[in-house]
Amino acid sequence: KQWYQRRVAITAGDEIFAEECREKGICLISILPDILDTGAEGRNNYLTTLKELGDKYKKRKWGWAWSFAGEQDKLEAAIEVGGAGYPTIVALNIKKNAVLHHRGGFSKDSINEFLQYVIAGRIAPAVLRKDVPKLRKATPWDGKDGQMPEEEDYSDLDDVDLDDIPVENEGSGHSEL
């Protein structure tokens, strides 16, 4: 399987997350933008960055995991990311109930600097305010560009004349506002 499908993807639910994060001292979790925001090329660029850093730090035996914005919303809430600011990466230690947030850009150099600070202990961790939840299963990314959802066809509403709808309680002295 592709690296992003087995080693770090957490769309498969809690099984891979348990391997990569619950059972290891430090887990690096990345939340990437929606595929519609980056396309396959953009997502693959992010995953390449993560793979290169994962290879560089493999002796540390850290866990690596990723998801995309909104897919694992309860996890995002627990590690206090989400809503905006994607992509992002955090260092999570579930056993110590601690999380470190990367505040820089999502580049190899910036994340590498963050990881050096993690190693040196130069960043004060935040205490997790919520338990890290079990993750739900989701559809794995197929490696392709996303497709815009089909829009509802409202053309049949063109025939509706709203002026023909009677107004209730007209003249009752009450206004809508």
Coordinates of C-alpha atoms in Angstrom, one line a residue:
K1 CA 0.0 0.0 0.0
Q2 CA 1.0 3.6 -0.5
W3 CA 2.8 5.2 2.5
Y4 CA -0.1 7.6 3.1
Q5 CA -2.7 4.8 3.1
R6 CA -1.0 2.5 5.7
R7 CA 1.6 4.2 7.7
V8 CA -0.1 7.4 8.7
A9 CA -3.6 7.7 7.4
I10 CA -6.1 7.7 10.3
T11 CA -9.2 7.5 8.1
A12 CA -9.2 3.8 8.8
G13 CA -10.4 4.5 12.3
D14 CA -8.9 3.8 15.7
E15 CA -6.8 0.8 14.7
I16 CA -4.0 2.7 13.0
F17 CA -4.3 5.6 15.4
A18 CA -3.8 3.2 18.3
E19 CA -0.6 1.8 16.6
E20 CA 0.8 5.2 15.7
C21 CA -0.3 7.3 18.6
R22 CA -1.8 5.6 21.6
E23 CA 1.0 3.1 21.9
K24 CA 3.9 5.5 21.3
G25 CA 5.4 8.2 23.5
I26 CA 5.1 11.0 20.9
C27 CA 2.8 11.1 17.9
L28 CA 2.9 13.8 15.3
I29 CA -0.6 14.5 14.0
S30 CA -1.2 16.6 10.9
I31 CA -4.5 17.9 9.9
L32 CA -4.5 18.8 6.2
P33 CA -6.8 21.0 4.2
D34 CA -9.8 19.5 2.4
I35 CA -8.9 17.9 -1.0
L36 CA -11.1 20.5 -2.7
D37 CA -8.8 23.2 -1.3
T38 CA -5.5 21.7 -2.4
G39 CA -6.2 19.1 -5.1
A40 CA -4.2 15.8 -5.2
E41 CA -0.9 17.6 -6.0
G42 CA -1.2 19.9 -3.0
R43 CA -2.1 17.0 -0.7
N44 CA 0.7 14.8 -2.1
N45 CA 3.2 17.7 -1.5
Y46 CA 2.1 17.8 2.2
L47 CA 2.4 14.1 2.5
T48 CA 5.8 14.1 0.9
T49 CA 7.0 16.6 3.5
L50 CA 5.6 14.4 6.3
K51 CA 7.2 11.3 4.7
E52 CA 10.6 12.9 4.4
L53 CA 10.5 14.1 8.0
G54 CA 9.2 10.7 9.2
D55 CA 12.2 9.1 7.5
K56 CA 14.6 11.6 9.0
Y57 CA 13.3 11.0 12.5
K58 CA 12.5 7.2 12.2
K59 CA 15.0 6.4 14.9
R60 CA 12.9 8.3 17.4
K61 CA 10.1 5.8 17.0
W62 CA 7.5 8.5 16.9
G63 CA 4.1 7.9 15.6
W64 CA 2.9 9.8 12.5
A65 CA -0.8 10.3 11.6
W66 CA -2.8 12.6 9.4
S67 CA -6.3 13.3 8.5
F68 CA -8.0 16.2 6.8
A69 CA -10.1 19.1 8.0
G70 CA -13.3 18.0 9.6
E71 CA -12.9 14.3 9.0
Q72 CA -12.0 13.5 12.6
D73 CA -13.6 16.5 14.2
K74 CA -13.6 15.1 17.8
L75 CA -9.9 14.5 17.5
E76 CA -9.4 18.1 16.3
A77 CA -11.4 19.3 19.2
A78 CA -9.4 17.3 21.7
I79 CA -6.0 18.5 20.4
E80 CA -7.5 22.0 20.0
V81 CA -7.0 22.5 16.3
G82 CA -9.6 23.0 13.6
G83 CA -12.0 25.5 12.1
A84 CA -9.2 27.3 10.2
G85 CA -5.4 27.3 9.9
Y86 CA -4.9 24.2 7.9
P87 CA -2.5 22.5 7.4
T88 CA -1.3 22.1 10.9
I89 CA 0.8 19.7 12.9
V90 CA 0.9 18.9 16.7
A91 CA 3.1 16.6 18.8
L92 CA 0.8 14.6 21.1
N93 CA 1.7 12.5 24.1
I94 CA -1.4 10.7 25.2
K95 CA 0.2 9.1 28.2
K96 CA 1.3 12.5 29.6
N97 CA -2.0 14.1 28.5
A98 CA 0.1 16.8 26.7
V99 CA 0.1 18.5 23.3
L100 CA 2.6 20.8 21.5
H101 CA 1.2 23.0 18.7
H102 CA 3.4 24.0 15.8
R103 CA 2.8 27.7 15.1
G104 CA 4.8 28.1 11.9
G105 CA 4.3 27.3 8.3
F106 CA 3.8 23.8 6.9
S107 CA 7.2 23.5 5.2
K108 CA 9.9 20.9 5.7
D109 CA 12.3 23.5 7.3
S110 CA 9.6 25.0 9.6
I111 CA 8.4 21.6 10.8
N112 CA 11.9 20.3 11.2
E113 CA 12.6 23.3 13.5
F114 CA 9.5 22.5 15.5
L115 CA 10.6 18.9 15.9
Q116 CA 14.0 20.1 17.1
Y117 CA 12.2 22.1 19.8
V118 CA 10.2 19.0 20.7
I119 CA 13.4 17.0 21.1
A120 CA 15.1 19.7 23.2
G121 CA 12.0 20.4 25.3
R122 CA 12.0 24.1 24.4
I123 CA 8.3 24.3 24.0
A124 CA 6.0 24.2 27.0
P125 CA 3.2 21.6 26.3
A126 CA -0.4 22.4 26.8
V127 CA -2.5 20.0 28.9
L128 CA -5.2 18.3 26.9
R129 CA -8.6 19.5 28.2
K130 CA -10.5 16.6 26.6
D131 CA -9.8 12.9 26.3
V132 CA -8.5 11.8 22.9
P133 CA -11.5 10.0 21.4
K134 CA -11.8 6.8 19.5
L135 CA -11.7 7.6 15.8
R136 CA -14.4 6.7 13.4
K137 CA -13.8 4.9 10.1
A138 CA -13.9 7.0 7.0
T139 CA -13.3 6.5 3.3
P140 CA -9.6 6.4 2.6
W141 CA -8.3 9.0 0.2
D142 CA -8.0 7.5 -3.3
G143 CA -5.0 9.7 -4.3
K144 CA -7.1 11.7 -6.7
D145 CA -8.5 15.2 -6.9
G146 CA -11.7 15.8 -5.1
Q147 CA -15.0 16.3 -6.8
M148 CA -17.4 19.1 -6.0
P149 CA -20.6 17.8 -4.6
E150 CA -23.6 17.9 -6.9
E151 CA -25.8 20.9 -6.4
E152 CA -29.5 20.5 -5.9
D153 CA -31.6 21.4 -8.9
Y154 CA -34.0 24.1 -7.9
S155 CA -35.2 25.0 -11.4
D156 CA -38.6 23.5 -10.6
L157 CA -39.1 26.4 -8.1
D158 CA -39.1 29.0 -10.9
D159 CA -42.8 28.3 -11.4
V160 CA -43.7 29.2 -7.8
D161 CA -45.3 32.6 -7.4
L162 CA -44.9 33.7 -3.8
D163 CA -47.4 36.6 -4.3
D164 CA -50.2 34.0 -4.4
I165 CA -49.5 32.7 -0.9
P166 CA -52.0 34.2 1.7
V167 CA -50.6 36.1 4.6
E168 CA -51.9 34.9 8.0
N169 CA -53.2 37.4 10.6
E170 CA -53.0 40.3 8.2
G171 CA -54.2 43.4 10.0
S172 CA -53.8 41.9 13.5
G173 CA -51.6 44.7 14.6
H174 CA -48.5 42.5 14.9
S175 CA -45.5 43.0 12.8
E176 CA -42.9 40.4 11.9
L177 CA -40.2 42.4 13.5

